CSV table of C-alpha atoms (C1' of nucleotides) in Angstrom, one decimal:
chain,number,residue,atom,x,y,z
A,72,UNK,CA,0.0,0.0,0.0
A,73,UNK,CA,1.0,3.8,-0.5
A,74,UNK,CA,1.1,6.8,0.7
A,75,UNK,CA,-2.5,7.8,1.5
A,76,UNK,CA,-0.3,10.9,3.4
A,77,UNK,CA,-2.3,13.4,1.4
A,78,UNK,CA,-4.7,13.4,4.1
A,79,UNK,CA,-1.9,15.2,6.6
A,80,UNK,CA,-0.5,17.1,4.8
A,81,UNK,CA,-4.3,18.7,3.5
A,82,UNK,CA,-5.6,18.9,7.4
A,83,UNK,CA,-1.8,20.5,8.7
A,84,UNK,CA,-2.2,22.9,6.8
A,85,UNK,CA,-5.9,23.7,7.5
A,86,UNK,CA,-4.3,23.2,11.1
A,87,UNK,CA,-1.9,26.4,10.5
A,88,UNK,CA,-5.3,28.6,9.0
A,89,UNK,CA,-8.6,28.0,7.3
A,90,UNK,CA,-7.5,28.3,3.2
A,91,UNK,CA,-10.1,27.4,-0.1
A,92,UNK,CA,-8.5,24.6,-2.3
A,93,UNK,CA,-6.4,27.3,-4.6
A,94,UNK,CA,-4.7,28.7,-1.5
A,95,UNK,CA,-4.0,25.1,0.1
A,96,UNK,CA,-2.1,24.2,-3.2
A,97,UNK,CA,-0.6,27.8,-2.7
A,98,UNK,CA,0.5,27.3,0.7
A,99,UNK,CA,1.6,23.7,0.0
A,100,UNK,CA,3.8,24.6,-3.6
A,101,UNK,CA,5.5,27.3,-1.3
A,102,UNK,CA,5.8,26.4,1.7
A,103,UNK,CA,6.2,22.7,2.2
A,104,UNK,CA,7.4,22.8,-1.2
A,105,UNK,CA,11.0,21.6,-1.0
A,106,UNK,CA,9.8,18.4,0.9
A,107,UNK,CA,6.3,17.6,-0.2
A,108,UNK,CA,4.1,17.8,-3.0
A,109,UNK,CA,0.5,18.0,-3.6
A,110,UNK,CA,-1.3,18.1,-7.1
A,111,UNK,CA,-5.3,19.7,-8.0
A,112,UNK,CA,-6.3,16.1,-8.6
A,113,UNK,CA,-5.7,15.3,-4.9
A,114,UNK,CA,-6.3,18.1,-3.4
A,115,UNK,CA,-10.1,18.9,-3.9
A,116,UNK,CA,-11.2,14.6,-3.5
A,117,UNK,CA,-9.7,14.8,-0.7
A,118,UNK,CA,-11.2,18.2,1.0
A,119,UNK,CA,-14.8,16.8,-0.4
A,120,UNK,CA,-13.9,13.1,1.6
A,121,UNK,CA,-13.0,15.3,4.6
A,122,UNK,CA,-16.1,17.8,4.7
A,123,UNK,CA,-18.0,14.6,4.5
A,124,UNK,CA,-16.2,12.8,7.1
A,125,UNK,CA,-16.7,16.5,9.4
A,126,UNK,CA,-13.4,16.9,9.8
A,127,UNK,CA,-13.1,20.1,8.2
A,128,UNK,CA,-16.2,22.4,7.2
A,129,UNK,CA,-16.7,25.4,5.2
A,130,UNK,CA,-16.3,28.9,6.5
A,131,UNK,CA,-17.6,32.2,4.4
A,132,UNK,CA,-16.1,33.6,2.6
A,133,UNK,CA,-12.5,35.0,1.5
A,134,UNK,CA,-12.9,38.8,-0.8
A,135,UNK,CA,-14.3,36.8,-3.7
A,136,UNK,CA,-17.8,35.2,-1.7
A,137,UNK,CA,-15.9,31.4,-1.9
A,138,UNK,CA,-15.6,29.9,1.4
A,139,UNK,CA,-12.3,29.0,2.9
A,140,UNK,CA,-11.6,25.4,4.7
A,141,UNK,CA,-11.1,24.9,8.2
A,142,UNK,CA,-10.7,22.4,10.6
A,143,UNK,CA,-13.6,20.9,13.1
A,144,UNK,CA,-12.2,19.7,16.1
A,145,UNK,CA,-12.6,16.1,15.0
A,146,UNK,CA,-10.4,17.1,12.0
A,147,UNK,CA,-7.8,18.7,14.7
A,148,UNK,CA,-8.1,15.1,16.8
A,149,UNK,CA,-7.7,13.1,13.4
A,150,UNK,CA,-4.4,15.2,12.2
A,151,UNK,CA,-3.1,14.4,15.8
A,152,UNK,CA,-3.5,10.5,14.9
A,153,UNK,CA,-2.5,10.8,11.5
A,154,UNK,CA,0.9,12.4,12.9
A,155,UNK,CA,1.5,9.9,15.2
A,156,UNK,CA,1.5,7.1,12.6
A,157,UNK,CA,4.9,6.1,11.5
A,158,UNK,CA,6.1,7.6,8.4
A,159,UNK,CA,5.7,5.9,4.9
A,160,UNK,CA,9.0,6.1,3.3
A,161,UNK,CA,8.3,5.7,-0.8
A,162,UNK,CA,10.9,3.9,-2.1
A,163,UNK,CA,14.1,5.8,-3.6
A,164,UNK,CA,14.2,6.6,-7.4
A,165,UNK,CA,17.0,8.7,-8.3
A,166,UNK,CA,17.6,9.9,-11.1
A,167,UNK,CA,20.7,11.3,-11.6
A,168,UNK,CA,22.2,8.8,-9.4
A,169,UNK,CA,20.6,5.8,-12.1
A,170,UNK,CA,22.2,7.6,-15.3
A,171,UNK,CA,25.6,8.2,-13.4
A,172,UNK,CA,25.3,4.1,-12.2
A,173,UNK,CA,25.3,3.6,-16.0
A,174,UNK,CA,28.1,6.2,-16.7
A,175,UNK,CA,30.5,4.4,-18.2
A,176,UNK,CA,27.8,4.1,-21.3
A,177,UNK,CA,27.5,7.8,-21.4
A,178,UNK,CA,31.4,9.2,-20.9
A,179,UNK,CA,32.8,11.0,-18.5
A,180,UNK,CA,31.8,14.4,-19.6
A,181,UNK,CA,28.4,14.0,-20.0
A,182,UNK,CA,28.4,12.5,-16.7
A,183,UNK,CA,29.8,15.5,-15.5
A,184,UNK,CA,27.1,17.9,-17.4
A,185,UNK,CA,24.5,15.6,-15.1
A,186,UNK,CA,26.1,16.4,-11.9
A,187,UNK,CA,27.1,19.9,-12.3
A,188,UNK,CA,23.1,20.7,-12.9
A,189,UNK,CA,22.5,18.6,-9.8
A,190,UNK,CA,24.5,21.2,-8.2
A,191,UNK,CA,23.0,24.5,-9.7
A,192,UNK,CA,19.8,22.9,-8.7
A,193,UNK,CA,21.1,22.1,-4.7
A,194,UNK,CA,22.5,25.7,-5.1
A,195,UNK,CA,19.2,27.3,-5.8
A,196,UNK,CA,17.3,25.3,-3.2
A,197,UNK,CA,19.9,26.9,-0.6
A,198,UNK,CA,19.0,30.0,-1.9
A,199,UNK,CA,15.5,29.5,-1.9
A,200,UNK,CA,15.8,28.0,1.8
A,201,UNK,CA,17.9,31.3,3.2
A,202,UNK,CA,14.6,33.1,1.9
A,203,UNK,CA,12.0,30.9,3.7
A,204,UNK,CA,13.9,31.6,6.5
A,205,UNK,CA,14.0,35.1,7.0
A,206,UNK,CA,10.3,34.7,6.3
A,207,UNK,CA,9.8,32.3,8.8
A,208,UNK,CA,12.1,34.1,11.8
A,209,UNK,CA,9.5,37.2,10.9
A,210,UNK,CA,6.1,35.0,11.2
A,211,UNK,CA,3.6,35.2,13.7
A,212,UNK,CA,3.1,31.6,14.6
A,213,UNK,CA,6.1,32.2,17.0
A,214,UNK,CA,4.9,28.4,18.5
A,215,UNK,CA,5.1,26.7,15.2
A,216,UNK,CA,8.0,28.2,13.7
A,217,UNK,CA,10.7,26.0,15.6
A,218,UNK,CA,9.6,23.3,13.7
A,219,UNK,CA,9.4,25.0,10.6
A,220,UNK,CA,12.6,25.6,11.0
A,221,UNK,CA,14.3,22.1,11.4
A,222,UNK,CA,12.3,20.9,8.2
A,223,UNK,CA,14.3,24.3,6.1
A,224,UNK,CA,17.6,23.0,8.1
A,225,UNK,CA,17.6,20.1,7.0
A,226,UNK,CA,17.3,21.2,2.9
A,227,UNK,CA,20.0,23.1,3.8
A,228,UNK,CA,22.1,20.3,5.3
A,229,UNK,CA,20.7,18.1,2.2
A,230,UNK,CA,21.3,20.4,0.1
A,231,UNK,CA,24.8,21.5,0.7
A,232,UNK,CA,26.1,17.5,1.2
A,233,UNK,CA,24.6,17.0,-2.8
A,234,UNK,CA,27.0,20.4,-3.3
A,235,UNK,CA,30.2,19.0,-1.2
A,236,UNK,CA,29.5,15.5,-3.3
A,237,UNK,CA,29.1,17.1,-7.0
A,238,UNK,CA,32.4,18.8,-6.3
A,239,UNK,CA,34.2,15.6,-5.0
A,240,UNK,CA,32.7,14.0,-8.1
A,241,UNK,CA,33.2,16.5,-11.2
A,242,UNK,CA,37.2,16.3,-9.7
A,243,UNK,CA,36.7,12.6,-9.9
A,244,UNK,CA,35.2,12.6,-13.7
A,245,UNK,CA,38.0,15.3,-15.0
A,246,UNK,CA,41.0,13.1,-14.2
A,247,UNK,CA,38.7,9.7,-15.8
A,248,UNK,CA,38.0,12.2,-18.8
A,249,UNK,CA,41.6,13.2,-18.9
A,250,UNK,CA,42.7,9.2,-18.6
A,251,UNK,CA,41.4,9.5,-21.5
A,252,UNK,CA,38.0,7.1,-20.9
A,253,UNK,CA,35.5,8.4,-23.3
A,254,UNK,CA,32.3,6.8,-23.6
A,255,UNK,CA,31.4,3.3,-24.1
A,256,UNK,CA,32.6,2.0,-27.4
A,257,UNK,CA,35.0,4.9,-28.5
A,258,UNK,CA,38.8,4.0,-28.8
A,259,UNK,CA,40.5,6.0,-26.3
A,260,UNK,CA,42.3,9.2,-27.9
A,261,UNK,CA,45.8,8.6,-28.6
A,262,UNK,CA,47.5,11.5,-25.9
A,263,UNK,CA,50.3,12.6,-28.5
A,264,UNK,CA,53.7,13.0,-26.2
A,265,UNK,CA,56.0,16.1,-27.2
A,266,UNK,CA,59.2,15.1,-28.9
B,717,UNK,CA,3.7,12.8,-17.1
B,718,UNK,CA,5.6,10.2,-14.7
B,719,UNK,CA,9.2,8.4,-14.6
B,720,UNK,CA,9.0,6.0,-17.6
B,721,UNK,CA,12.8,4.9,-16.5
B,722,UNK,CA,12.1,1.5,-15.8
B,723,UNK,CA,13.6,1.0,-18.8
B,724,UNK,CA,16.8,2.7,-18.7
B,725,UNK,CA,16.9,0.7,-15.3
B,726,UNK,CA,16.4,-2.6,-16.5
B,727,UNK,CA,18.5,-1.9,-19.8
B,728,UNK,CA,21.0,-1.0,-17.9
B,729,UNK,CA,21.3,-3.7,-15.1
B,730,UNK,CA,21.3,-6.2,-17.9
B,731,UNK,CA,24.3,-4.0,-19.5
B,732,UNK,CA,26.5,-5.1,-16.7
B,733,UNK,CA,25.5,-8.5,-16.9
B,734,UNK,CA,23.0,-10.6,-18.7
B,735,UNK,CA,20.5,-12.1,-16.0
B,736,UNK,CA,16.9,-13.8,-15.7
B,737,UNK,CA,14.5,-11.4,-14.5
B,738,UNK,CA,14.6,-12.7,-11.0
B,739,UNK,CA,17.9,-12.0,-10.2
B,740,UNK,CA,17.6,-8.8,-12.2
B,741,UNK,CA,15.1,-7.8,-9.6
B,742,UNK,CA,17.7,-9.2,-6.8
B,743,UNK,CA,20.5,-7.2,-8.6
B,744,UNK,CA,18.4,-3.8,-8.4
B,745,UNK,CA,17.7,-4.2,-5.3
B,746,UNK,CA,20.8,-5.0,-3.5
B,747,UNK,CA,23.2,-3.0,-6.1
B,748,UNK,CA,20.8,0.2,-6.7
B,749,UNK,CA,19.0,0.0,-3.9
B,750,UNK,CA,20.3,2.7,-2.2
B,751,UNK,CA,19.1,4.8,-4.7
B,752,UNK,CA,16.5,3.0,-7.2
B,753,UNK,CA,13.9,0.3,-6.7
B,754,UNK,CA,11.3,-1.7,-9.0
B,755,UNK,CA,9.1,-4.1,-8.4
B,756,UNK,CA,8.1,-8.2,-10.2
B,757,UNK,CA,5.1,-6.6,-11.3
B,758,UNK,CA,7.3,-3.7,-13.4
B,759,UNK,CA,10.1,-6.0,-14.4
B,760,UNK,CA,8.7,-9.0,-16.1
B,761,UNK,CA,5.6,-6.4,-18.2
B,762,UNK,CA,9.0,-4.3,-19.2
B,763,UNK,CA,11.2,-7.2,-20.3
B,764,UNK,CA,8.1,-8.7,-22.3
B,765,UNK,CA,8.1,-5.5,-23.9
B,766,UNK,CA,12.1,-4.9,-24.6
B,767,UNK,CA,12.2,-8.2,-26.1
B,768,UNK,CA,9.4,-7.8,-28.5
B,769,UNK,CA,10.9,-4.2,-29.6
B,770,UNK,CA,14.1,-6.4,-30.6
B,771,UNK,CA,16.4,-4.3,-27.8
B,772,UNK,CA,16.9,-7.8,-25.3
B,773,UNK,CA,16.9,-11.1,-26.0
B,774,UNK,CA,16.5,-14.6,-24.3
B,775,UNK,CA,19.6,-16.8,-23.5
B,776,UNK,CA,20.1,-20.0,-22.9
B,777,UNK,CA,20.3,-21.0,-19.7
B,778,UNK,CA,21.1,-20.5,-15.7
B,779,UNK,CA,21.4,-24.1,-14.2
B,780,UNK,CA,17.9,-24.4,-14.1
B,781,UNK,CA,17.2,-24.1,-18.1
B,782,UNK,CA,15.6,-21.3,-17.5
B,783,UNK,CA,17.0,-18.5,-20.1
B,784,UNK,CA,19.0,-15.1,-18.8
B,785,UNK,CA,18.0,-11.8,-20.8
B,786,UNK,CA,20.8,-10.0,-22.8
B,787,UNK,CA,21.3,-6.7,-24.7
B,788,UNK,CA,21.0,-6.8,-28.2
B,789,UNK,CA,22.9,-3.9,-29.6
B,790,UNK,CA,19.8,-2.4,-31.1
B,791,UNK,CA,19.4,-2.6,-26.9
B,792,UNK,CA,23.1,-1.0,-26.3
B,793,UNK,CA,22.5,1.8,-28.4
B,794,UNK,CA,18.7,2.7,-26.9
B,795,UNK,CA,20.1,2.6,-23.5
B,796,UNK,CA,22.5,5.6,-24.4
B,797,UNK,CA,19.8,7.3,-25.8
B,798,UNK,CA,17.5,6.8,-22.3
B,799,UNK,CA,20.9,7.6,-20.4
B,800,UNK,CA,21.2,11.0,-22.1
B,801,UNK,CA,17.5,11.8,-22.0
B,802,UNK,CA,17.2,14.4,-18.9
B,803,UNK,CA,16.8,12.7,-15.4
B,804,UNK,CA,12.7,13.1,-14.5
B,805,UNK,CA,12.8,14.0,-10.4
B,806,UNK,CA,9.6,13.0,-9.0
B,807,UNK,CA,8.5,15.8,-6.9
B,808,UNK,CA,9.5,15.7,-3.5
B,809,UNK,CA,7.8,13.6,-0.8
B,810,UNK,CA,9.1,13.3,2.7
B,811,UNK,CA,7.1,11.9,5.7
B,812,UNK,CA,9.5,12.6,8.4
B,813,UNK,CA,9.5,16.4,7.3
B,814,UNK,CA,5.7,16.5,7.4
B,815,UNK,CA,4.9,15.5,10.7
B,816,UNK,CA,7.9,17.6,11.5
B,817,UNK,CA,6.6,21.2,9.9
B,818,UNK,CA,3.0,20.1,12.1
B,819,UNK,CA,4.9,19.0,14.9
B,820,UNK,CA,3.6,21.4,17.6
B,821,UNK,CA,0.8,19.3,17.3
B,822,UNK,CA,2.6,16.3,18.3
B,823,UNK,CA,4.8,17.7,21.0
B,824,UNK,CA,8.7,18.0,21.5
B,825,UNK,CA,9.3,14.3,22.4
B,826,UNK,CA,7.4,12.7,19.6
B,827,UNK,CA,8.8,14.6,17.6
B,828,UNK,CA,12.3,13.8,18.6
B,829,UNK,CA,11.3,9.9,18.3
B,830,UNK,CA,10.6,10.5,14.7
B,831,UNK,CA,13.9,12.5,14.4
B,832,UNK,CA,15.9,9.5,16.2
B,833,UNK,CA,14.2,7.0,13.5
B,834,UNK,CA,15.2,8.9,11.0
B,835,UNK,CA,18.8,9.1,12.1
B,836,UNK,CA,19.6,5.4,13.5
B,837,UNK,CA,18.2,4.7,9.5
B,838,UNK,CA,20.9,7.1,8.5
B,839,UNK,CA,23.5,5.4,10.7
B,840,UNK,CA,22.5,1.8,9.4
B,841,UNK,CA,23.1,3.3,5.3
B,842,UNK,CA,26.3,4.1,5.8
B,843,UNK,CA,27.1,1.5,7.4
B,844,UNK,CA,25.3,-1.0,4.5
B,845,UNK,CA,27.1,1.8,2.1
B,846,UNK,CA,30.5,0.6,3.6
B,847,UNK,CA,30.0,-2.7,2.5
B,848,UNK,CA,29.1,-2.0,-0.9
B,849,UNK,CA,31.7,0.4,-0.9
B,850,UNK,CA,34.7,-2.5,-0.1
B,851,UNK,CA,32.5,-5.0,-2.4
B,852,UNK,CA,33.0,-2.5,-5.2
B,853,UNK,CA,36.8,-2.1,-4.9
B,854,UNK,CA,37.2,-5.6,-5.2
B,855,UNK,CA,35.0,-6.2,-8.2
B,856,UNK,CA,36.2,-7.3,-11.6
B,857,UNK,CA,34.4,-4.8,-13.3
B,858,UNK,CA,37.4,-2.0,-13.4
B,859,UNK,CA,35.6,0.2,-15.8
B,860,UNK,CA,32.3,0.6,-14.1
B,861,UNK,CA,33.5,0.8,-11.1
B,862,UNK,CA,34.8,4.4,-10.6
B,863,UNK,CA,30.6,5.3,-11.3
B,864,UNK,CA,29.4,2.7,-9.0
B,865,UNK,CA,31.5,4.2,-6.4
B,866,UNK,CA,30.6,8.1,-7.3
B,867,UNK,CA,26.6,6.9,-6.2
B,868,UNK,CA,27.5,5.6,-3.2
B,869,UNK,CA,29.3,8.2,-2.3
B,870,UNK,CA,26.6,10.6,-2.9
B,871,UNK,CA,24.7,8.2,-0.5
B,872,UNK,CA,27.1,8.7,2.0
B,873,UNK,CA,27.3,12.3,1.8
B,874,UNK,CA,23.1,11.9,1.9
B,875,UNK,CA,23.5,10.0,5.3
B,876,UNK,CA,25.9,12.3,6.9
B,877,UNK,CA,24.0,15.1,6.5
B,878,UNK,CA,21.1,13.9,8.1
B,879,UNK,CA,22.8,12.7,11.1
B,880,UNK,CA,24.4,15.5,11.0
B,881,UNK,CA,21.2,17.4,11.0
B,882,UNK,CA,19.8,15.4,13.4
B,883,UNK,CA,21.9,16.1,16.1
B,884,UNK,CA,21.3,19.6,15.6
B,885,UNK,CA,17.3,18.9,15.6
B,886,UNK,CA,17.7,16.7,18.9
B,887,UNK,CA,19.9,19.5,20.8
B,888,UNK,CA,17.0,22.1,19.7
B,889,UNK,CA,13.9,19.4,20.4
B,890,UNK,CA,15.8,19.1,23.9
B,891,UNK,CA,15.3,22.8,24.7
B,892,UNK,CA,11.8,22.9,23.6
B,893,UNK,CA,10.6,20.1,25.7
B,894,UNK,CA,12.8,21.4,28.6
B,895,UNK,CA,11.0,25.2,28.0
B,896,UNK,CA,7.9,23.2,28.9
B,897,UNK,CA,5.7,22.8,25.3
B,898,UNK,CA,3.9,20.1,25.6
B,899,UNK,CA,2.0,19.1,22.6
B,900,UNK,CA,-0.8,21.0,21.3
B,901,UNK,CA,-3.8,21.8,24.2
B,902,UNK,CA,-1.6,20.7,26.9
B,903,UNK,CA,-0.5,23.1,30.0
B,904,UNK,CA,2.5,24.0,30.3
B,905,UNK,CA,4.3,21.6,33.1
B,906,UNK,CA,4.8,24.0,35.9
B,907,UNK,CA,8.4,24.1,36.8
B,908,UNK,CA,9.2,24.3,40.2
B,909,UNK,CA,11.7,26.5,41.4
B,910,UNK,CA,14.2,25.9,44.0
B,911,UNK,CA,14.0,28.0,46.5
C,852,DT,C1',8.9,-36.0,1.1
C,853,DG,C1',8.6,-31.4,2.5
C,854,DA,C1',10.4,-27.0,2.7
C,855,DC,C1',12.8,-23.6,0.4
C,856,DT,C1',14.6,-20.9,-3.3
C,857,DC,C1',14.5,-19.8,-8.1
C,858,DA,C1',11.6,-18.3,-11.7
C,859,DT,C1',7.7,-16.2,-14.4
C,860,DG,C1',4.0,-14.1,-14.8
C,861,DT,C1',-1.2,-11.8,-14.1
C,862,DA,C1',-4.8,-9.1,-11.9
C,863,DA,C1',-6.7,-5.6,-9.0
C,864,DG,C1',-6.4,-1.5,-7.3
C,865,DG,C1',-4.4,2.6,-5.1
C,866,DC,C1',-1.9,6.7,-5.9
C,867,DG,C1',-1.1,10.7,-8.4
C,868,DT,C1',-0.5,13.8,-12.4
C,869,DT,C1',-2.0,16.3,-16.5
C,870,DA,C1',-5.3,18.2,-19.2
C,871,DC,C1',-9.7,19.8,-19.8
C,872,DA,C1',-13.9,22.5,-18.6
C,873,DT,C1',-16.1,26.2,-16.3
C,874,DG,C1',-17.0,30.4,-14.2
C,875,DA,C1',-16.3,34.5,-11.0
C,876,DT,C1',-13.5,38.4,-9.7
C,877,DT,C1',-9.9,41.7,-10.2
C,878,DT,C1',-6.8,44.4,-12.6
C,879,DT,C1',-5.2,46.9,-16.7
D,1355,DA,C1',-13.4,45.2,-22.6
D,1356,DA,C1',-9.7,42.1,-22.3
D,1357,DA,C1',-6.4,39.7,-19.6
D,1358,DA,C1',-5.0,37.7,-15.6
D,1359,DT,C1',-5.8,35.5,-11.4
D,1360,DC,C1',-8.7,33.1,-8.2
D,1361,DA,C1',-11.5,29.2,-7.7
D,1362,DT,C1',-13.5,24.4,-8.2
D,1363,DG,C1',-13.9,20.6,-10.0
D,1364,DT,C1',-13.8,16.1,-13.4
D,1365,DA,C1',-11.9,12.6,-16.5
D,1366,DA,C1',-8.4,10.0,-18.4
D,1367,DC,C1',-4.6,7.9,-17.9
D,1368,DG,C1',0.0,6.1,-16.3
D,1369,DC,C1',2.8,4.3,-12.9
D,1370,DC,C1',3.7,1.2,-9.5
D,1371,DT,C1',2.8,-2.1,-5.7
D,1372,DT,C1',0.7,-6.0,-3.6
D,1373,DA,C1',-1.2,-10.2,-3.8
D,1374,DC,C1',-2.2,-14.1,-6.1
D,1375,DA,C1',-1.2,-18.2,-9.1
D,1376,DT,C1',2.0,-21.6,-10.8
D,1377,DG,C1',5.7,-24.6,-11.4
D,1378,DA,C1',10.6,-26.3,-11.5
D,1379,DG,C1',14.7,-27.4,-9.2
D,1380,DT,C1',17.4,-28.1,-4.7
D,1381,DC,C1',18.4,-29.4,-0.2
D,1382,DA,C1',17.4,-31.3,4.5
DNA sequence: TGACTCATGTAAGGCGTTACATGATTTT
DNA sequence: AAAATCATGTAACGCCTTACATGAGTCA
């Protein structure tokens, strides 16, 4: 069985303040966005199973009349339960890692294209993690910000090991490349010595 | 659109080494499992397919008589195409980070439970990585090997960083519980004074 | 012989995404 | 008035896992 995690992560946020659908997939994309995803398709099933199940309920009405979502105190008993349940790991599916498992097939340098963009990418999460948490030292919820706070720490300590690796590993692939290892198949280039 | 890279995983397992696709499933599992997984019930509908495209083919036989699956080179040259297609990353999913962004609800010492999990799982990959790692100097396959050993490496940089990260969390869950939050709607535990 | 491992599949179903459809409200 | 954003859903489809079904060979 799967995940079935869309539930918490639909009543936490409810938990933090009462949002419509749109804002929940707001609030999720930017906010828990670096460790969890949430997609239309699940969001708005799952907010109609809820309202049935009176955990949250509808409250009037944001600027434009539509009502936002909030929790009932059932709902705020339920999130406590689903917290408490151990945590569904989905298996690991990497990538970058697969293609670079395979690299001899693809060369050296084209190995090295793949982890130098894993690192641009683990350099802009940092950056995008030094924001969130200016934002979050200036929120209000001064009780929940603490834990906000170790899930952006460790990004950042994700994060900068996948920089510390890529540069260990583009040093690694620029002496195979220089060895002279191209990619699968093509005879290695003949280093001409000076006379 | 989702991963699709089943392929390129099982095209490239039977790269190293042609195999039946049990021991395929054995091979990604105990050699890529650090960082990839698939299940029977992707492998045998993927080979089925692969062999009908002309890009494996069956062999004769394991001591059984059953038949091992090997690359054609229509096969070869598809898996450096898949290997030079751009990785897909599924969007992020982390359980341990979402109860820990709602963990006021759960309180300082579940939360710290969870964080312990996370890190004696930590402790346990590197030490599995280890392993792999010493298995992989001593393998005959010379030419794959410096790749082999740049993903486990990036799984040991993973690990390290959340222990590292953990330790940090634990100290700062410490202070918390010792500041008296309990978990959400609890008092806070009067701390008597010395006099 | 019975239990275990190796081996190959199929079926059902859950999870989740993308694309489509629709309309109100706000901004330019 | 047009464009952009807010808002709510549905439908189709793909991926993937789990469980089931089956049988051959191996070892105690």
């Amino acid at each position: 069985m799967r995940a079935r995690q869309t539930r918490t992560a639909v009543l936490g946020a409810l938990s933090i303040q009462p949002m419509t659908g749109y804002a929940l997939r707001e609030a999720i994309r930017e906010t828990l966005g670096h460790f969890w995803s949430e997609s239309f398709g699940q969001i708005y099933p799952t907010l109609a199973e809820l309202e049935q199940e009176g955990l949250v309920e509808r409250r009037g009405g944001t600027r434009t009349g539509s009502s936002a979502f909030a929790l009932t105190s059932a709902g705020r008993a339920h999130l406590r339960t689903l917290l408490a349940e151990p945590p569904q790991a989905d298996p690991p599916r990497n990538g970058v890692l697969l293609r670079l498992f395979f690299g001899r097939a693809l060369g050296p340098e084209a190995c090295a294209e793949l982890v130098q963009d894993a690192r641009d990418r683990a350099e802009r999460q940092l950056a995008g993690l030094a924001t969130e948490r200016t934002d979050t030292d200036h929120t209000e919820h001064a009780d929940d910000s603490p834990y906000w706070l170790l899930t952006i720490s460790a990004g950042e300590h994700a994060a900068r090991a996948t920089i510390a690796w890529a540069d260990e590993a583009l040093a690694t692939l620029a002496t195979l490349a220089a060895d002279g290892h191209g990619h699968d198949g093509e005879p290695p280039t003949s280093t001409k010595e000076t006379p």
